[in-house]
Amino acid sequence: MKKSSYLSCFFIGIYTSSTHNRSRHLEICISTYHSYKQIRDQHLTIILGIDPGSRITGYGVIQKEGRKMTYLGSGCIKAFAPKKDGEDEDFSQRLQTIFAGVSELIIQFKPELFAIEQVFMGVNPGGALKLGQARGAAIVAATNNGLPVAEYSARQIKQAVVGTGAADKSQVQHMVKSILKLPGTPQADAADALAVALCHAHSYELISKLSGQVTKTVRGRLRK
């Protein structure tokens, strides 16, 4: 079968009702690379990577076939809460948006593995707390769908993709584009999420080689 491909961008809108009977719009920006080819007998593993954020959560989906990595989709979940009377909506509504968004992505792409970046404890404790809650919303969405959860630090992810734990965002974007042979440079949050997925793909392959297959998780999570 002749191979052909194209790049498309589209939006998914999910509407939910809050306790005040007001509608919220969950916007997931998806850039998907469609590749049509013959179906092979070799097992394919789909990995969903998440770069958590309290306002913008990046995601990246790749397909692992042996050592070959294929890009399936990437984008972001925008969790900006609508305002009422000049004030932000309850932060819990953002968490619900992240949960719903990740759940929708799992339904669409049907991943077998899920990986997420760990919280970086910077100088802003409040920001780290909100980021941890955003991570929790994404993790619950994964575990609700029976996915094992792997967690990696930012340094581990950069080391796996770029070769140095001190890489900056532009270097991550460049290497993700190069590894996945993308026609353009992915958005920063999406690139970080794709890097998480690539990091887990390399780690999962190593674990599989050492143990034959991954059979154990710690409290439902694969930990690095």
Short mmCIF file of C-alpha atoms in Angstrom, two decimals:
data_model
loop_
_atom_site.label_atom_id
_atom_site.label_comp_id
_atom_site.label_asym_id
_atom_site.label_seq_id
_atom_site.Cartn_x
_atom_site.Cartn_y
_atom_site.Cartn_z
CA MET A 1 0.00 0.00 0.00
CA LYS A 2 1.31 3.42 -0.92
CA LYS A 3 2.14 5.58 2.09
CA SER A 4 0.66 9.01 2.42
CA SER A 5 0.42 11.47 5.26
CA TYR A 6 -0.91 14.86 6.24
CA LEU A 7 -0.88 17.25 9.16
CA SER A 8 -4.15 18.53 10.53
CA CYS A 9 -5.20 20.78 13.39
CA PHE A 10 -8.64 20.83 14.94
CA PHE A 11 -10.47 21.51 18.18
CA ILE A 12 -12.58 19.36 20.43
CA GLY A 13 -15.19 21.17 22.51
CA ILE A 14 -16.57 19.51 25.63
CA TYR A 15 -19.27 21.27 27.58
CA THR A 16 -20.03 20.55 31.21
CA SER A 17 -22.33 22.24 33.71
CA SER A 18 -21.02 23.73 36.92
CA THR A 19 -22.87 23.96 40.23
CA HIS A 20 -24.12 27.38 39.15
CA ASN A 21 -25.69 25.89 36.01
CA ARG A 22 -23.24 27.74 33.79
CA SER A 23 -21.52 26.09 30.83
CA ARG A 24 -17.77 25.82 30.53
CA HIS A 25 -15.84 25.17 27.37
CA LEU A 26 -12.99 22.70 27.44
CA GLU A 27 -10.72 23.37 24.51
CA ILE A 28 -8.21 20.78 23.44
CA CYS A 29 -5.96 21.87 20.61
CA ILE A 30 -4.83 18.81 18.70
CA SER A 31 -2.22 18.56 15.99
CA THR A 32 -2.31 15.05 14.58
CA TYR A 33 0.00 13.48 12.05
CA HIS A 34 -1.86 10.79 10.17
CA SER A 35 0.19 8.09 8.51
CA TYR A 36 -1.47 5.41 6.40
CA LYS A 37 0.46 2.18 5.96
CA GLN A 38 0.04 -1.56 5.93
CA ILE A 39 -0.87 -3.12 9.27
CA ARG A 40 2.02 -5.15 10.63
CA ASP A 41 1.92 -8.13 12.91
CA GLN A 42 4.47 -6.58 15.28
CA HIS A 43 2.94 -5.24 18.49
CA LEU A 44 2.49 -1.49 18.65
CA THR A 45 2.54 0.44 21.91
CA ILE A 46 0.86 3.84 22.18
CA ILE A 47 2.20 6.18 24.86
CA LEU A 48 0.52 9.34 26.17
CA GLY A 49 2.91 11.89 27.68
CA ILE A 50 1.71 14.80 29.82
CA ASP A 51 3.43 18.08 30.70
CA PRO A 52 1.16 19.29 33.53
CA GLY A 53 0.20 22.90 34.14
CA SER A 54 -2.53 24.62 36.15
CA ARG A 55 -3.47 26.72 33.10
CA ILE A 56 -2.01 24.91 30.07
CA THR A 57 -1.37 21.17 30.11
CA GLY A 58 0.65 19.87 27.17
CA TYR A 59 0.18 16.39 25.82
CA GLY A 60 1.96 14.23 23.27
CA VAL A 61 1.06 10.84 21.84
CA ILE A 62 3.56 8.54 20.14
CA GLN A 63 3.49 5.00 18.84
CA LYS A 64 6.40 2.69 19.65
CA GLU A 65 7.14 -0.17 17.28
CA GLY A 66 10.39 -1.80 18.32
CA ARG A 67 12.89 1.06 18.21
CA LYS A 68 10.78 3.11 15.83
CA MET A 69 8.88 6.07 17.28
CA THR A 70 5.94 7.50 15.33
CA TYR A 71 4.18 10.75 16.09
CA LEU A 72 0.40 10.45 16.51
CA GLY A 73 -0.65 13.74 18.01
CA SER A 74 0.17 16.60 20.37
CA GLY A 75 -1.31 19.82 21.65
CA CYS A 76 -2.57 21.40 24.83
CA ILE A 77 -5.52 21.45 27.18
CA LYS A 78 -6.36 25.03 28.10
CA ALA A 79 -7.75 25.19 31.61
CA PHE A 80 -8.40 28.92 31.84
CA ALA A 81 -11.46 29.25 34.08
CA PRO A 82 -14.10 31.80 32.99
CA LYS A 83 -14.47 34.85 35.18
CA LYS A 84 -17.51 35.93 37.16
CA ASP A 85 -17.83 39.39 38.69
CA GLY A 86 -14.19 40.11 37.87
CA GLU A 87 -12.77 37.14 39.80
CA ASP A 88 -11.42 33.77 38.73
CA GLU A 89 -13.68 30.78 39.01
CA ASP A 90 -12.92 28.20 41.67
CA PHE A 91 -9.58 26.48 40.93
CA SER A 92 -11.33 23.12 41.25
CA GLN A 93 -13.04 23.87 37.92
CA ARG A 94 -9.64 23.98 36.24
CA LEU A 95 -8.80 20.61 37.71
CA GLN A 96 -12.06 19.20 36.37
CA THR A 97 -11.16 20.59 32.93
CA ILE A 98 -7.77 18.85 33.02
CA PHE A 99 -9.37 15.60 34.16
CA ALA A 100 -12.00 15.76 31.40
CA GLY A 101 -9.41 16.69 28.78
CA VAL A 102 -7.02 13.84 29.59
CA SER A 103 -9.95 11.42 29.78
CA GLU A 104 -11.06 12.52 26.29
CA LEU A 105 -7.55 12.02 24.91
CA ILE A 106 -7.41 8.50 26.36
CA ILE A 107 -10.71 7.67 24.69
CA GLN A 108 -9.51 9.08 21.36
CA PHE A 109 -5.98 7.68 21.18
CA LYS A 110 -6.40 4.54 23.35
CA PRO A 111 -2.87 4.58 24.84
CA GLU A 112 -1.43 1.59 26.68
CA LEU A 113 1.11 3.58 28.69
CA PHE A 114 0.93 6.95 30.45
CA ALA A 115 3.82 9.15 31.59
CA ILE A 116 3.87 12.52 33.32
CA GLU A 117 6.49 15.01 34.48
CA GLN A 118 7.11 15.33 38.19
CA VAL A 119 6.65 18.60 40.10
CA PHE A 120 9.68 20.87 40.11
CA MET A 121 9.94 22.46 43.55
CA GLY A 122 10.96 26.00 42.65
CA VAL A 123 10.88 29.21 44.64
CA ASN A 124 7.07 29.53 44.46
CA PRO A 125 5.43 27.09 46.90
CA GLY A 126 1.92 28.18 45.85
CA GLY A 127 2.67 27.50 42.19
CA ALA A 128 4.17 24.11 43.02
CA LEU A 129 1.06 23.22 45.02
CA LYS A 130 -1.26 24.11 42.13
CA LEU A 131 0.96 22.21 39.70
CA GLY A 132 0.81 19.16 41.97
CA GLN A 133 -2.98 19.34 41.97
CA ALA A 134 -3.03 19.60 38.17
CA ARG A 135 -0.80 16.53 37.97
CA GLY A 136 -3.18 14.73 40.31
CA ALA A 137 -6.15 15.45 38.06
CA ALA A 138 -4.30 14.02 35.04
CA ILE A 139 -3.09 10.97 36.98
CA VAL A 140 -6.61 10.17 38.24
CA ALA A 141 -7.87 10.33 34.64
CA ALA A 142 -5.20 7.79 33.66
CA THR A 143 -5.79 5.41 36.57
CA ASN A 144 -9.56 5.64 36.05
CA ASN A 145 -8.93 4.18 32.61
CA GLY A 146 -6.66 1.43 33.92
CA LEU A 147 -3.39 2.91 32.68
CA PRO A 148 -0.12 2.41 34.59
CA VAL A 149 1.45 5.78 35.45
CA ALA A 150 5.15 6.55 35.11
CA GLU A 151 6.69 9.71 36.53
CA TYR A 152 9.96 11.38 35.48
CA SER A 153 11.82 14.48 36.60
CA ALA A 154 12.53 17.28 34.13
CA ARG A 155 16.24 16.40 34.25
CA GLN A 156 15.56 12.74 33.41
CA ILE A 157 13.37 13.74 30.46
CA LYS A 158 15.94 16.18 29.04
CA GLN A 159 18.72 13.65 29.53
CA ALA A 160 16.77 10.98 27.63
CA VAL A 161 15.81 13.22 24.70
CA VAL A 162 18.62 15.76 24.38
CA GLY A 163 21.49 14.03 26.15
CA THR A 164 21.90 16.59 28.92
CA GLY A 165 19.72 17.36 31.91
CA ALA A 166 20.50 21.07 31.56
CA ALA A 167 18.91 21.46 28.09
CA ASP A 168 16.64 24.44 27.47
CA LYS A 169 13.19 24.38 25.87
CA SER A 170 14.42 25.22 22.38
CA GLN A 171 16.82 22.27 22.47
CA VAL A 172 14.01 19.96 23.58
CA GLN A 173 11.79 21.24 20.76
CA HIS A 174 14.57 20.72 18.21
CA MET A 175 15.32 17.15 19.30
CA VAL A 176 11.65 16.16 19.47
CA LYS A 177 11.17 17.49 15.94
CA SER A 178 14.25 15.58 14.77
CA ILE A 179 13.49 12.26 16.51
CA LEU A 180 9.88 12.15 15.35
CA LYS A 181 10.65 13.63 11.91
CA LEU A 182 8.01 16.35 12.27
CA PRO A 183 7.41 18.83 9.43
CA GLY A 184 7.43 21.75 11.87
CA THR A 185 8.53 22.67 15.39
CA PRO A 186 5.90 21.71 18.00
CA GLN A 187 4.58 24.24 20.49
CA ALA A 188 6.64 24.34 23.71
CA ASP A 189 4.13 22.59 26.00
CA ALA A 190 3.38 19.96 23.36
CA ALA A 191 7.10 19.40 22.76
CA ASP A 192 7.69 18.88 26.50
CA ALA A 193 4.85 16.33 26.60
CA LEU A 194 6.24 14.49 23.56
CA ALA A 195 9.62 14.44 25.33
CA VAL A 196 7.95 12.82 28.36
CA ALA A 197 6.48 10.13 26.08
CA LEU A 198 9.85 9.55 24.37
CA CYS A 199 11.59 9.32 27.75
CA HIS A 200 9.12 6.66 28.87
CA ALA A 201 9.47 4.77 25.60
CA HIS A 202 13.23 4.48 26.13
CA SER A 203 12.83 3.58 29.81
CA TYR A 204 10.09 1.04 29.12
CA GLU A 205 12.23 -0.64 26.47
CA LEU A 206 15.15 -0.90 28.89
CA ILE A 207 12.96 -2.30 31.67
CA SER A 208 11.45 -4.81 29.25
CA LYS A 209 14.88 -6.01 28.17
CA LEU A 210 16.05 -6.43 31.75
CA SER A 211 12.96 -8.19 33.08
CA GLY A 212 11.43 -9.75 29.98
CA GLN A 213 8.26 -7.73 30.50
CA VAL A 214 6.94 -5.18 32.96
CA THR A 215 4.74 -7.05 35.40
CA LYS A 216 4.91 -4.97 38.58
CA THR A 217 3.75 -1.51 39.51
CA VAL A 218 3.94 0.37 42.79
CA ARG A 219 0.45 1.47 43.81
CA GLY A 220 -0.59 1.46 40.19
CA ARG A 221 2.45 3.49 39.08
CA LEU A 222 5.68 2.64 37.29
CA ARG A 223 8.32 4.69 39.05
CA LYS A 224 11.71 5.75 37.76
#
